[in-house]
mmCIF file of C-alpha atoms in Angstrom:
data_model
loop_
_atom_site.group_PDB
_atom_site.id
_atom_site.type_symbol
_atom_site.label_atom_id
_atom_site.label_comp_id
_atom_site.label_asym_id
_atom_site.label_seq_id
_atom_site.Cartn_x
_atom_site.Cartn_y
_atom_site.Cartn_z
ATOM 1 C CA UNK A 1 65.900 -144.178 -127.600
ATOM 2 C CA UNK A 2 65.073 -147.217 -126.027
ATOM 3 C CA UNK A 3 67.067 -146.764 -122.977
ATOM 4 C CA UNK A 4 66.227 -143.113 -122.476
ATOM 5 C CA UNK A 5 62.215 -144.544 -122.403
ATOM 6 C CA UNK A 6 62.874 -146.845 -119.671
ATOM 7 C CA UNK A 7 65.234 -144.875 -117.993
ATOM 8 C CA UNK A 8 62.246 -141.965 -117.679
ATOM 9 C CA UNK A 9 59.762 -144.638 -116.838
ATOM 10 C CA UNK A 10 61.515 -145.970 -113.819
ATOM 11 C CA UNK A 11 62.034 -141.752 -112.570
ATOM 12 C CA UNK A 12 58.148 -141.618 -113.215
ATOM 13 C CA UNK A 13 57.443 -144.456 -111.125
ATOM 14 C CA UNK A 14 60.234 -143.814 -108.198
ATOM 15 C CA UNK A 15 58.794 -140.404 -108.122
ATOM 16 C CA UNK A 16 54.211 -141.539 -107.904
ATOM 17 C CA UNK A 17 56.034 -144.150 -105.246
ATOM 18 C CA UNK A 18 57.392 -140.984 -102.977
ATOM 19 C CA UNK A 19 54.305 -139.210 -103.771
ATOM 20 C CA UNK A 20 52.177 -142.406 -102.238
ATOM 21 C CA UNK A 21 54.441 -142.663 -99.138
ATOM 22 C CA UNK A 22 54.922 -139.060 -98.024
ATOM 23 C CA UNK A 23 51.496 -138.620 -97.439
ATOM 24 C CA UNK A 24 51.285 -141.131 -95.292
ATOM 25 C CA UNK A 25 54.431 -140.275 -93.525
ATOM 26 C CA UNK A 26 53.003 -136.355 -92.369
ATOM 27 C CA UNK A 27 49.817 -138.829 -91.144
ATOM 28 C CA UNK A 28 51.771 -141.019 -88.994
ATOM 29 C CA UNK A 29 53.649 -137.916 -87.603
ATOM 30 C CA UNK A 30 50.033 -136.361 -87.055
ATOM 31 C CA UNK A 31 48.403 -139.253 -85.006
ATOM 32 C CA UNK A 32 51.648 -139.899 -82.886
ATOM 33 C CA UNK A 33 51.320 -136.234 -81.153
ATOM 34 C CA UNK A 34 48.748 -133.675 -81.088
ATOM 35 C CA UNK A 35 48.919 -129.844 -80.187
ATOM 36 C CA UNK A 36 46.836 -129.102 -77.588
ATOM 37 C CA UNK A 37 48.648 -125.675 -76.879
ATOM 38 C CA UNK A 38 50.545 -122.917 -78.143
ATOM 39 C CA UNK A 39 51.643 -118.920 -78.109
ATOM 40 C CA UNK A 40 52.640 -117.978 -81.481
ATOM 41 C CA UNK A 41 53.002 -113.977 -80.478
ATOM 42 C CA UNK A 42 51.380 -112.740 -83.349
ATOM 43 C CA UNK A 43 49.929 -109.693 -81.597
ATOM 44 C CA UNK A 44 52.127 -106.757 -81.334
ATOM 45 C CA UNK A 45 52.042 -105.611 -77.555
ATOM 46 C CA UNK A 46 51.850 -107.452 -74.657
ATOM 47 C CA UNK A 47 52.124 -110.596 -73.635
ATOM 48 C CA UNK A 48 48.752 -112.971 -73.170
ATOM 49 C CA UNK A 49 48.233 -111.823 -69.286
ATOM 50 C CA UNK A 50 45.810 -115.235 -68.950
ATOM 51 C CA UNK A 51 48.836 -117.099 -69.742
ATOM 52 C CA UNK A 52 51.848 -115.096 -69.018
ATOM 53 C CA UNK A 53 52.842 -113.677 -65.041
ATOM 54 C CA UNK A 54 56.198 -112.220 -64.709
ATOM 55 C CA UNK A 55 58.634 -112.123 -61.588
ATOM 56 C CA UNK A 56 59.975 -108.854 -60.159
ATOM 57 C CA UNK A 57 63.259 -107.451 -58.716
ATOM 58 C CA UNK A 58 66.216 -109.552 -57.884
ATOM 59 C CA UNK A 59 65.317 -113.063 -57.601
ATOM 60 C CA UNK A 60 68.290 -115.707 -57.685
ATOM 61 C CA UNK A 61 71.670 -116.763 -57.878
ATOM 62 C CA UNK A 62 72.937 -113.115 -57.246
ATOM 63 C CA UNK A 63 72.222 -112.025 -60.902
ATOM 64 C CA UNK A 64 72.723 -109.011 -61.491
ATOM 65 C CA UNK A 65 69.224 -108.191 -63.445
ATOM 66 C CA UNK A 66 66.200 -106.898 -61.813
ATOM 67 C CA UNK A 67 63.286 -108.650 -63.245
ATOM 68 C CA UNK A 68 60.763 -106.224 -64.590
ATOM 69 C CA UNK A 69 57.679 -106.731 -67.099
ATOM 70 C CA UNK A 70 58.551 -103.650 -69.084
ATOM 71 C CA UNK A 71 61.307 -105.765 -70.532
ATOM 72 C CA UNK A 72 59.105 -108.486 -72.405
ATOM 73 C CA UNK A 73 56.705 -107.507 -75.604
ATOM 74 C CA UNK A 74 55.873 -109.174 -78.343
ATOM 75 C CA UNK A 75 56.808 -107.521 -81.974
ATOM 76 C CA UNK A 76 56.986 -108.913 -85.547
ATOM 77 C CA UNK A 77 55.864 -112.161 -84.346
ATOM 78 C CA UNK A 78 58.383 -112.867 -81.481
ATOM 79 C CA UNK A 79 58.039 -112.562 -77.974
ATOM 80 C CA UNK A 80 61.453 -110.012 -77.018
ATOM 81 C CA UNK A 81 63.014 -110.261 -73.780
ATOM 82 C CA UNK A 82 64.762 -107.306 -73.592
ATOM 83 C CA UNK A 83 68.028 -106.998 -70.634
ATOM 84 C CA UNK A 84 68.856 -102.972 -70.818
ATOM 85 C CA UNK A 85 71.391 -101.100 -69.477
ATOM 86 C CA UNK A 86 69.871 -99.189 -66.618
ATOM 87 C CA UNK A 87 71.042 -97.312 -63.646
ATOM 88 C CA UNK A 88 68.206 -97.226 -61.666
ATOM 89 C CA UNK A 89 67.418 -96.836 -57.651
ATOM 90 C CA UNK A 90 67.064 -100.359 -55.866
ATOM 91 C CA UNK A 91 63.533 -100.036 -54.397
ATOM 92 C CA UNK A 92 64.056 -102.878 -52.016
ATOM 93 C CA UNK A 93 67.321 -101.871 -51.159
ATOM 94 C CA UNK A 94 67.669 -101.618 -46.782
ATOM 95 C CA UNK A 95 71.261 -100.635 -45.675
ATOM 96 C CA UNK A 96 73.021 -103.622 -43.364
ATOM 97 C CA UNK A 97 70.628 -106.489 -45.070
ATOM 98 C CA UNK A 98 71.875 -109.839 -44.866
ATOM 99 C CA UNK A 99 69.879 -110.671 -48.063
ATOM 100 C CA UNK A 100 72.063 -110.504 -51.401
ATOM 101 C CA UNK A 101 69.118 -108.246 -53.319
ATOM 102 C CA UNK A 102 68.695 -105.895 -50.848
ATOM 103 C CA UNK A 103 72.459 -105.010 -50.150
ATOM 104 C CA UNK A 104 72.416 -103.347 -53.745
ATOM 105 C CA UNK A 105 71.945 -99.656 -53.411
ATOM 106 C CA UNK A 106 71.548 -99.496 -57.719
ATOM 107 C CA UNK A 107 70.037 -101.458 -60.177
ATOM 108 C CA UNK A 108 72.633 -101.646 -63.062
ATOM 109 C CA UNK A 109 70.694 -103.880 -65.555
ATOM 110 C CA UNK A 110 66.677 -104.672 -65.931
ATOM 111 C CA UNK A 111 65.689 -107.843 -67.894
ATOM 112 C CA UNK A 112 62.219 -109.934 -67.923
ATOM 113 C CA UNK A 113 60.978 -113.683 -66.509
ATOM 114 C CA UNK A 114 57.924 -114.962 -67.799
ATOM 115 C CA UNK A 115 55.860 -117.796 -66.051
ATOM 116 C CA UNK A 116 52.953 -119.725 -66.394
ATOM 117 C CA UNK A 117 53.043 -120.337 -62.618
ATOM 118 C CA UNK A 118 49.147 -121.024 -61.542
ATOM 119 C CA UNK A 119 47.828 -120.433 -65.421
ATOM 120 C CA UNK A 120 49.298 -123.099 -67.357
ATOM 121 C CA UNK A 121 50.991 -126.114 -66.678
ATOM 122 C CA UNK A 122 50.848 -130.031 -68.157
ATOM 123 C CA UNK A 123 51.981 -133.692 -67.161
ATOM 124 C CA UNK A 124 53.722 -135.663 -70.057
ATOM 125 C CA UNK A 125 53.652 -134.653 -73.342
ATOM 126 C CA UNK A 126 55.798 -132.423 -75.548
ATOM 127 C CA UNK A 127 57.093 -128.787 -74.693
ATOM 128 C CA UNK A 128 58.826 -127.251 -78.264
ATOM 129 C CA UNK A 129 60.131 -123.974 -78.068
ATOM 130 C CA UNK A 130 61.573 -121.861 -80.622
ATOM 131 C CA UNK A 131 64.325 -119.267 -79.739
ATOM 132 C CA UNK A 132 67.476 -117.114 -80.943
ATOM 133 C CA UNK A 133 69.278 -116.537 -78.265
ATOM 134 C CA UNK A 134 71.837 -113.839 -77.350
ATOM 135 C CA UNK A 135 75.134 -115.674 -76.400
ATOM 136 C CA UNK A 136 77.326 -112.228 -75.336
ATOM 137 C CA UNK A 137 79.734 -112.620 -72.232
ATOM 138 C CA UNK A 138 77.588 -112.390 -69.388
ATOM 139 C CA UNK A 139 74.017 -113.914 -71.098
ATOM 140 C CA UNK A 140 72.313 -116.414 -69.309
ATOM 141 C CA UNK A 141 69.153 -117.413 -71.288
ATOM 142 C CA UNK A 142 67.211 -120.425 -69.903
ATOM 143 C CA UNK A 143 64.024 -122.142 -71.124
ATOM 144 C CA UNK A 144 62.922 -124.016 -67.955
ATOM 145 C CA UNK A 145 59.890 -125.641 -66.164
ATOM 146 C CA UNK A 146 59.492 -125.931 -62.619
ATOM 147 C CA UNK A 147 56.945 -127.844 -60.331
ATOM 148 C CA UNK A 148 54.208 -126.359 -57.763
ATOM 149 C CA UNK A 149 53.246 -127.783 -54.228
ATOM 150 C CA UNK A 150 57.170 -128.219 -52.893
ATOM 151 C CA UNK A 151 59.989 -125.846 -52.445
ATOM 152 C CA UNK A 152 62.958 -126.115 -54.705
ATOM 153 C CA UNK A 153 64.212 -128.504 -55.644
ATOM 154 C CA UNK A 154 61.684 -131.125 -54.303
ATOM 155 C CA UNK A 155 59.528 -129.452 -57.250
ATOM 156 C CA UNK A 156 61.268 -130.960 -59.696
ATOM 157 C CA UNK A 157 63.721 -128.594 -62.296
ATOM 158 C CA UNK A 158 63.491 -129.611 -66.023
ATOM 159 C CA UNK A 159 66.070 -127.111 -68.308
ATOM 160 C CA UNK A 160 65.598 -127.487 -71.889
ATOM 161 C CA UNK A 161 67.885 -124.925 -72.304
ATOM 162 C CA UNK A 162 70.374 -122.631 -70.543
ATOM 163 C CA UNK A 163 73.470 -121.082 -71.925
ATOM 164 C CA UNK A 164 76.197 -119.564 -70.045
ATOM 165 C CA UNK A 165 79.882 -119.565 -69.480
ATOM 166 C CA UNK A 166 81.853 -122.423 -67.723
ATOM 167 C CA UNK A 167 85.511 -121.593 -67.544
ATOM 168 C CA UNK A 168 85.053 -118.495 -70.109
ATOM 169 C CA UNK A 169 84.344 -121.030 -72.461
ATOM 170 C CA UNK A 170 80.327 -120.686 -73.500
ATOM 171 C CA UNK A 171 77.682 -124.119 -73.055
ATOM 172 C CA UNK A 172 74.882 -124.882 -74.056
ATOM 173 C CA UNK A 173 73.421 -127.358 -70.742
ATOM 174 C CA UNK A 174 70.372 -129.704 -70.559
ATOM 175 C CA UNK A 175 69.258 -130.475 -67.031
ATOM 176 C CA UNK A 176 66.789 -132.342 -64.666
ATOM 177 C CA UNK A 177 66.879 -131.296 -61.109
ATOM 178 C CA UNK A 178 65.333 -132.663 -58.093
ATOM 179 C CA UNK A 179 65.890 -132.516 -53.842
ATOM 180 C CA UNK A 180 67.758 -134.982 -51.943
ATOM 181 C CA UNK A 181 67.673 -135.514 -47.661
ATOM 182 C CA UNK A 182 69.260 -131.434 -47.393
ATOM 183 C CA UNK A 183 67.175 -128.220 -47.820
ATOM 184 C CA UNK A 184 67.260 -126.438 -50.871
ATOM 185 C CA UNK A 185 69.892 -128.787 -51.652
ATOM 186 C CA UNK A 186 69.527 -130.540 -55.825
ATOM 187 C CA UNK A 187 70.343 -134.065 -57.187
ATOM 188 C CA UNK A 188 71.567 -132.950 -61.023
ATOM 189 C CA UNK A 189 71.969 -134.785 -63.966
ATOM 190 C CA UNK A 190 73.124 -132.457 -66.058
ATOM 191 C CA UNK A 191 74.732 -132.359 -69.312
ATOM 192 C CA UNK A 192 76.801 -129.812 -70.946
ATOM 193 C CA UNK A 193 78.329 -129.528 -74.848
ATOM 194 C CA UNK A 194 80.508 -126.928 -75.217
ATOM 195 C CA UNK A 195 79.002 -124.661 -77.990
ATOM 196 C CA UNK A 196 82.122 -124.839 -80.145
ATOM 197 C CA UNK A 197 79.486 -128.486 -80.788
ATOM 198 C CA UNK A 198 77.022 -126.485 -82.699
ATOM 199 C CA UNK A 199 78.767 -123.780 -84.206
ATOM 200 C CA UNK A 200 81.661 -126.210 -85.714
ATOM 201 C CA UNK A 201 78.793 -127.495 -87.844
ATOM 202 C CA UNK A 202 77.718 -123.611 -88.702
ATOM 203 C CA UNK A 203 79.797 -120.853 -87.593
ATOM 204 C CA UNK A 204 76.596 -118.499 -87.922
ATOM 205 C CA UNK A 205 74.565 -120.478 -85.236
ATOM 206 C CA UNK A 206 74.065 -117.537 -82.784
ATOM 207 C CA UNK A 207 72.021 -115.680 -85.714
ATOM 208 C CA UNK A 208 69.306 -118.355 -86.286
ATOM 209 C CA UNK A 209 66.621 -119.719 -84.836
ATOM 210 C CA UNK A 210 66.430 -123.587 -83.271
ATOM 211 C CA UNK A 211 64.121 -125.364 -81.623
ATOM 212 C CA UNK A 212 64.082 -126.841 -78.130
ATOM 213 C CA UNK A 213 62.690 -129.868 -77.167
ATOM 214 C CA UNK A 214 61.044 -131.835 -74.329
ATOM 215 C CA UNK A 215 59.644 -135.113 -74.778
ATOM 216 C CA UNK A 216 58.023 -136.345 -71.824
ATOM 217 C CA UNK A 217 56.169 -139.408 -70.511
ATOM 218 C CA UNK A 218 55.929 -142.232 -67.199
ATOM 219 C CA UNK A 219 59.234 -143.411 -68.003
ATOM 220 C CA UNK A 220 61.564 -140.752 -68.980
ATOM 221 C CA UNK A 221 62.856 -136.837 -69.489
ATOM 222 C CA UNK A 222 64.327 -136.677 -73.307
ATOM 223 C CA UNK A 223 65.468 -133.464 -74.179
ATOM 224 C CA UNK A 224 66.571 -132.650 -77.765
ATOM 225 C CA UNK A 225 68.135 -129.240 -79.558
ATOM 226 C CA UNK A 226 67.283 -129.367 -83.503
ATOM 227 C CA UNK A 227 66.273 -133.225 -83.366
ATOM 228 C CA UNK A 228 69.608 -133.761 -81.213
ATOM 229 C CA UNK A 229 69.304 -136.145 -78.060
ATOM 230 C CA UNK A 230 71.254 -134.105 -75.446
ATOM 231 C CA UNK A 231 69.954 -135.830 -72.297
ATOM 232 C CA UNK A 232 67.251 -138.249 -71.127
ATOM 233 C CA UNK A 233 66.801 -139.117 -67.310
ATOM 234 C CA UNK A 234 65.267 -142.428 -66.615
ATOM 235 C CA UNK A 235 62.133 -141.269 -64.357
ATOM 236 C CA UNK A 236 63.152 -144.476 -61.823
ATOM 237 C CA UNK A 237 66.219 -142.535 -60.688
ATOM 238 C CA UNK A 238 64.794 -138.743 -59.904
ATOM 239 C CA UNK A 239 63.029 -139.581 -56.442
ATOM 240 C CA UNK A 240 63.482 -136.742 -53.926
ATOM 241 C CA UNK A 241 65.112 -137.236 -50.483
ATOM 242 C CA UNK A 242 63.446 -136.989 -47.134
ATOM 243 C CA UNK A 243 62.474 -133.478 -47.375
ATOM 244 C CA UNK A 244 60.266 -133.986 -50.549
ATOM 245 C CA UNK A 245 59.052 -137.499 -48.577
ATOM 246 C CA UNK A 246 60.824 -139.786 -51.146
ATOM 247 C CA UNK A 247 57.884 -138.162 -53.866
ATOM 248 C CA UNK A 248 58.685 -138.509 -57.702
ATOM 249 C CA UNK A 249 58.558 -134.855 -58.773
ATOM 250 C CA UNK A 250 57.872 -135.381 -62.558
ATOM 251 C CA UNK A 251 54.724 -137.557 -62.041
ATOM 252 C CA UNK A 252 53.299 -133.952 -60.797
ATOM 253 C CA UNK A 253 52.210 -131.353 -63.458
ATOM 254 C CA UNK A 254 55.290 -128.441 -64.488
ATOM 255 C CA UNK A 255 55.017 -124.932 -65.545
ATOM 256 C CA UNK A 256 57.290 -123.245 -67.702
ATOM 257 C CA UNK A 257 59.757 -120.307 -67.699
ATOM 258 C CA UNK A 258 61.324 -117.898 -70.147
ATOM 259 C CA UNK A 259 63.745 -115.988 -68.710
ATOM 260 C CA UNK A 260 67.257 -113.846 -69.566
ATOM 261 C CA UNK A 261 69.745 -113.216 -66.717
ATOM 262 C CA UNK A 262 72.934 -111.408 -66.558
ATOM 263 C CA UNK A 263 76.079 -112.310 -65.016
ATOM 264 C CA UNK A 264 75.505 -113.963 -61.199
ATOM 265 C CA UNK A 265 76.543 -117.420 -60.387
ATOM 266 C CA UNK A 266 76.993 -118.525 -63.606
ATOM 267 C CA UNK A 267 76.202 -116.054 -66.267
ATOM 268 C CA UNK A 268 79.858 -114.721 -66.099
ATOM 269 C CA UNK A 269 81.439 -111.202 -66.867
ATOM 270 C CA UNK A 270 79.068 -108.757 -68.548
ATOM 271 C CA UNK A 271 79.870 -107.693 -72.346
ATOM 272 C CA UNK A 272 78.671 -103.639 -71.377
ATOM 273 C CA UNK A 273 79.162 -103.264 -75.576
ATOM 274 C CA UNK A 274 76.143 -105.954 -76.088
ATOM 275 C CA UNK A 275 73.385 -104.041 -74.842
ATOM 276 C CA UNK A 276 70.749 -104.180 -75.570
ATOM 277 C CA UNK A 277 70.466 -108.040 -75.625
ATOM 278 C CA UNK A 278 67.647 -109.600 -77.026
ATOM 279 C CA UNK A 279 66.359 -113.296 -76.086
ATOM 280 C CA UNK A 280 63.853 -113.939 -79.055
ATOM 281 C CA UNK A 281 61.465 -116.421 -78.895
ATOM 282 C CA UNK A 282 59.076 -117.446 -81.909
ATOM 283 C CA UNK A 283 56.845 -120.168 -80.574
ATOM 284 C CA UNK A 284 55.756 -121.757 -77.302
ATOM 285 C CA UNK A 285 54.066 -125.454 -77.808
ATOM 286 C CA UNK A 286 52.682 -128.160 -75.878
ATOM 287 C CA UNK A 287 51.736 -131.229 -77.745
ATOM 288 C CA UNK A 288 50.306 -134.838 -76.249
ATOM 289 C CA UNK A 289 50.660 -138.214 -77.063
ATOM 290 C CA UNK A 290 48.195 -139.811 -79.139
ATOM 291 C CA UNK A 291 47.201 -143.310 -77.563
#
């Protein structure tokens, strides 16, 4: 009887001493960053038009999407990006054209890019998005942010997340981009884990949601999936080239992107049986430092 008293005395007091310090845990957590901004897409409809612009028609890497707002709205408490099967007439389509876009006579598939370009942006700090992404052959979801003032890349590139195929085997890529002395010409450090790294730990990855992070300050670019370090890029190494006049990019605000291409450069062969795809995202967050 003895024993069993002491032995319930020493659980009472382990348990009032992890009572005591996780308090004070959730504090220190609270003081070291602070929200300053989010989208949490709890109205039904569209998205916030004083934070959200959205790019249109066929934009890059000879994708084969054409961007459209149509394809974005927010339901159940998720922004949707939406990439349809479509066979539409190319408006911008001009027989002869030199220009990859315009030599399509048909649109075969309509998706949506979201921006903050010239409404929201931020220098340092964190940027956490939540997502469930679609990983079908041919998906190419990216969560991205992108600098104003300079062409690409001398704007900087910061990819929290893209997905896409690299020798028919699927990735999952973390990447910091920025110019060197050639035009339109990037300096990558990029890194890319095969997804067979996140769904040998949970074969059901592809159906839940994870967060994305970016943590941000004077000395580096960390970015993290679900509390996992994938990349960090010393700031002292991403100086631009001649044609961004040997600037530092990421010492200049960034504004982000949500976007879901198809196919193109990198996205692969299209699954036509995956339609429609949906890119969901949850939560949009940017936090700052505490000093």
């Amino acid at each position: 009887m003895k024993k069993t008293v002491v032995f319930l005395c020493l659980m009472l007091q382990q348990a009032l001493s992890f009572a005591q310090e996780a308090p004070q845990l959730k504090v220190d957590q609270a003081q070291e960053w602070r929200l300053v901004w989010s989208d949490e897409f709890t109205r039904d409809g569209r998205p916030d038009s004083t934070v959200w612009n959205y790019e249109h028609g066929f934009v890059r890497n000879h994708e084969a999407q054409w961007y459209q707002a149509g394809n974005a709205f927010q339901q159940d408490g998720l922004l949707v990006i939406e990439a349809r099967r479509e066979d539409l007439p190319n408006p911008t389509y001009r027989p002869g054209s030199r220009n990859w876009g315009r030599q399509r006579e048909r649109i075969g598939y309509t998706s949506a890019c979201l921006t903050t370009q010239g409404k929201r942006d931020f220098l340092y700090g964190r940027l956490e998005v939540s997502a469930r992404i679609p990983t079908a052959g041919g998906a190419w979801p990216a969560i991205w942010t992108l600098g104003s003032g300079m062409e690409w890349p001398s704007c900087g590139e910061i990819d929290l997340m893209e997905y896409y195929r690299i020798g028919d085997m699927p990735h999952i890529l973390a990447n910091v981009a920025w110019g060197d002395d050639r035009p339109h010409h990037a300096v990558w450090n990029s890194q890319r884990i095969p997804f067979t790294h996140f769904t040998g730990r949970d074969p059901q990855w592809a159906q839940h949601f994870h967060v994305w992070r970016m943590d941000w300050d004077e000395t580096a670019i960390r970015l993290y999936l679900d509390d996992e370090l994938l990349n960090e890029v010393p700031l002292s190494t991403t100086v631009n080239g001649s044609i961004g006049h040997h600037t530092n990019p990421f010492t200049r605000p960034q504004y982000i992107l949500l976007n879901l291409a198809l196919g193109g450069d990198n996205g692969g062969t299209i699954d036509d049986s995956a339609f429609p795809m949906r890119y969901e995202i949850d939560y949009v967050r940017i936090y700052e430092r505490v000093r």
